[in-house]
Amino acid sequence: MHGGISEELQDFRQLEKIERPCDIPDIGVIADLTWADPDPNISGYEESPRGAARIFGVDALKSFCKLHGLDLIVRAHQVVTDGYEFFGDRHLVTIFSAPNYCGQFDNSAAVMYVNKDLTCTFAIHKPLISLAKNVD
């Protein structure tokens, strides 16, 4: 998914009922799957400081995975420094594939490979131009 998990998603069949194309609302399942972010400092779900969707803690992630029989959720919505970043005891990984994002971040990009045994590996792509300032 692009964003994160939603406390409103109780059954994946709910997704079949969404008419497409559609505008993304500020709250609800579609908003959360598009924009929700993990936050290690909270418990459960809270309103997002971005103003759309929710943020969620490790406990919410683990409950969501258990409810839906998932081992790993892969998302892409946030810039992460090393191109990928695990969350919640490796139940969620953020993959970001744009190095030096918008010329404003000094982040690497990553591509995740999943082999036929479901083993995940990552290829890291460092930015060609570093934004770090040299200090003389």
PDB file of N, CA, C and O in Angstrom, residues 9 14 33 49 51-52 64 68 82-85 93 110 112-113 118 124-125 129 131:
ATOM      1  N   LEU A   9     -10.629  -0.813   8.709  1.00  0.00           N
ATOM      2  CA  LEU A   9     -10.594  -1.949   7.784  1.00  0.00           C
ATOM      3  C   LEU A   9     -10.660  -3.251   8.581  1.00  0.00           C
ATOM      4  O   LEU A   9      -9.679  -3.683   9.166  1.00  0.00           O
ATOM      5  N   GLN A  14     -14.119  -5.156   2.165  1.00  0.00           N
ATOM      6  CA  GLN A  14     -14.553  -3.756   2.180  1.00  0.00           C
ATOM      7  C   GLN A  14     -13.965  -2.996   0.990  1.00  0.00           C
ATOM      8  O   GLN A  14     -14.592  -2.088   0.453  1.00  0.00           O
ATOM      9  N   LEU A  33      -5.163   4.121   4.038  1.00  0.00           N
ATOM     10  CA  LEU A  33      -4.351   3.280   3.148  1.00  0.00           C
ATOM     11  C   LEU A  33      -3.458   4.128   2.251  1.00  0.00           C
ATOM     12  O   LEU A  33      -2.411   3.675   1.801  1.00  0.00           O
ATOM     13  N   PRO A  49      -0.563  14.618  12.244  1.00  0.00           N
ATOM     14  CA  PRO A  49      -0.197  16.038  12.183  1.00  0.00           C
ATOM     15  C   PRO A  49      -0.232  16.583  10.753  1.00  0.00           C
ATOM     16  O   PRO A  49      -0.242  17.778  10.545  1.00  0.00           O
ATOM     17  N   GLY A  51      -2.741  16.328   8.861  1.00  0.00           N
ATOM     18  CA  GLY A  51      -4.097  16.801   8.626  1.00  0.00           C
ATOM     19  C   GLY A  51      -4.964  15.864   7.819  1.00  0.00           C
ATOM     20  O   GLY A  51      -6.120  16.153   7.562  1.00  0.00           O
ATOM     21  N   ALA A  52      -4.424  14.742   7.401  1.00  0.00           N
ATOM     22  CA  ALA A  52      -5.205  13.745   6.669  1.00  0.00           C
ATOM     23  C   ALA A  52      -4.818  12.366   7.196  1.00  0.00           C
ATOM     24  O   ALA A  52      -3.666  12.132   7.554  1.00  0.00           O
ATOM     25  N   PHE A  64      -3.475  -5.304  13.713  1.00  0.00           N
ATOM     26  CA  PHE A  64      -3.931  -5.308  12.325  1.00  0.00           C
ATOM     27  C   PHE A  64      -3.392  -6.539  11.591  1.00  0.00           C
ATOM     28  O   PHE A  64      -4.135  -7.227  10.884  1.00  0.00           O
ATOM     29  N   HIS A  68      -5.699  -9.728  10.098  1.00  0.00           N
ATOM     30  CA  HIS A  68      -5.743 -10.012   8.664  1.00  0.00           C
ATOM     31  C   HIS A  68      -4.794 -11.131   8.231  1.00  0.00           C
ATOM     32  O   HIS A  68      -4.687 -11.412   7.037  1.00  0.00           O
ATOM     33  N   ASP A  82      17.675   5.773   4.703  1.00  0.00           N
ATOM     34  CA  ASP A  82      18.442   4.699   4.072  1.00  0.00           C
ATOM     35  C   ASP A  82      17.708   4.016   2.928  1.00  0.00           C
ATOM     36  O   ASP A  82      18.158   2.978   2.448  1.00  0.00           O
ATOM     37  N   GLY A  83      16.568   4.559   2.499  1.00  0.00           N
ATOM     38  CA  GLY A  83      15.810   3.968   1.399  1.00  0.00           C
ATOM     39  C   GLY A  83      14.763   2.972   1.859  1.00  0.00           C
ATOM     40  O   GLY A  83      13.770   2.761   1.186  1.00  0.00           O
ATOM     41  N   TYR A  84      15.001   2.342   2.988  1.00  0.00           N
ATOM     42  CA  TYR A  84      14.000   1.455   3.592  1.00  0.00           C
ATOM     43  C   TYR A  84      14.153   1.522   5.099  1.00  0.00           C
ATOM     44  O   TYR A  84      15.230   1.838   5.612  1.00  0.00           O
ATOM     45  N   GLU A  85      13.061   1.225   5.791  1.00  0.00           N
ATOM     46  CA  GLU A  85      13.085   1.274   7.253  1.00  0.00           C
ATOM     47  C   GLU A  85      11.993   0.362   7.800  1.00  0.00           C
ATOM     48  O   GLU A  85      10.835   0.453   7.396  1.00  0.00           O
ATOM     49  N   VAL A  93       7.475  -2.419   6.624  1.00  0.00           N
ATOM     50  CA  VAL A  93       8.675  -1.801   6.057  1.00  0.00           C
ATOM     51  C   VAL A  93       8.240  -0.692   5.118  1.00  0.00           C
ATOM     52  O   VAL A  93       7.288  -0.836   4.349  1.00  0.00           O
ATOM     53  N   ALA A 110      15.614   2.761  -2.231  1.00  0.00           N
ATOM     54  CA  ALA A 110      15.739   1.302  -2.105  1.00  0.00           C
ATOM     55  C   ALA A 110      14.736   0.610  -3.013  1.00  0.00           C
ATOM     56  O   ALA A 110      13.678   1.145  -3.335  1.00  0.00           O
ATOM     57  N   MET A 112      13.081  -3.317  -3.023  1.00  0.00           N
ATOM     58  CA  MET A 112      12.990  -4.563  -2.264  1.00  0.00           C
ATOM     59  C   MET A 112      12.754  -5.717  -3.236  1.00  0.00           C
ATOM     60  O   MET A 112      11.879  -5.638  -4.099  1.00  0.00           O
ATOM     61  N   TYR A 113      13.545  -6.760  -3.072  1.00  0.00           N
ATOM     62  CA  TYR A 113      13.389  -7.976  -3.859  1.00  0.00           C
ATOM     63  C   TYR A 113      12.841  -9.061  -2.944  1.00  0.00           C
ATOM     64  O   TYR A 113      13.301  -9.199  -1.809  1.00  0.00           O
ATOM     65  N   LEU A 118      10.140 -16.184  -0.217  1.00  0.00           N
ATOM     66  CA  LEU A 118       9.651 -15.001   0.497  1.00  0.00           C
ATOM     67  C   LEU A 118      10.719 -14.322   1.355  1.00  0.00           C
ATOM     68  O   LEU A 118      10.404 -13.614   2.307  1.00  0.00           O
ATOM     69  N   ILE A 124      20.209  -0.745  -2.385  1.00  0.00           N
ATOM     70  CA  ILE A 124      20.237   0.657  -1.949  1.00  0.00           C
ATOM     71  C   ILE A 124      20.883   1.494  -3.046  1.00  0.00           C
ATOM     72  O   ILE A 124      21.935   1.137  -3.578  1.00  0.00           O
ATOM     73  N   HIS A 125      20.263   2.610  -3.359  1.00  0.00           N
ATOM     74  CA  HIS A 125      20.786   3.537  -4.363  1.00  0.00           C
ATOM     75  C   HIS A 125      21.034   4.877  -3.688  1.00  0.00           C
ATOM     76  O   HIS A 125      20.099   5.582  -3.313  1.00  0.00           O
ATOM     77  N   ILE A 129      24.031  13.306  -5.867  1.00  0.00           N
ATOM     78  CA  ILE A 129      24.488  14.578  -5.323  1.00  0.00           C
ATOM     79  C   ILE A 129      24.070  14.622  -3.866  1.00  0.00           C
ATOM     80  O   ILE A 129      22.890  14.568  -3.538  1.00  0.00           O
ATOM     81  N   LEU A 131      23.354  16.363  -0.331  1.00  0.00           N
ATOM     82  CA  LEU A 131      22.966  17.689   0.156  1.00  0.00           C
ATOM     83  C   LEU A 131      23.728  18.094   1.396  1.00  0.00           C
ATOM     84  O   LEU A 131      23.578  19.209   1.873  1.00  0.00           O
TER      85      LEU A 131
END
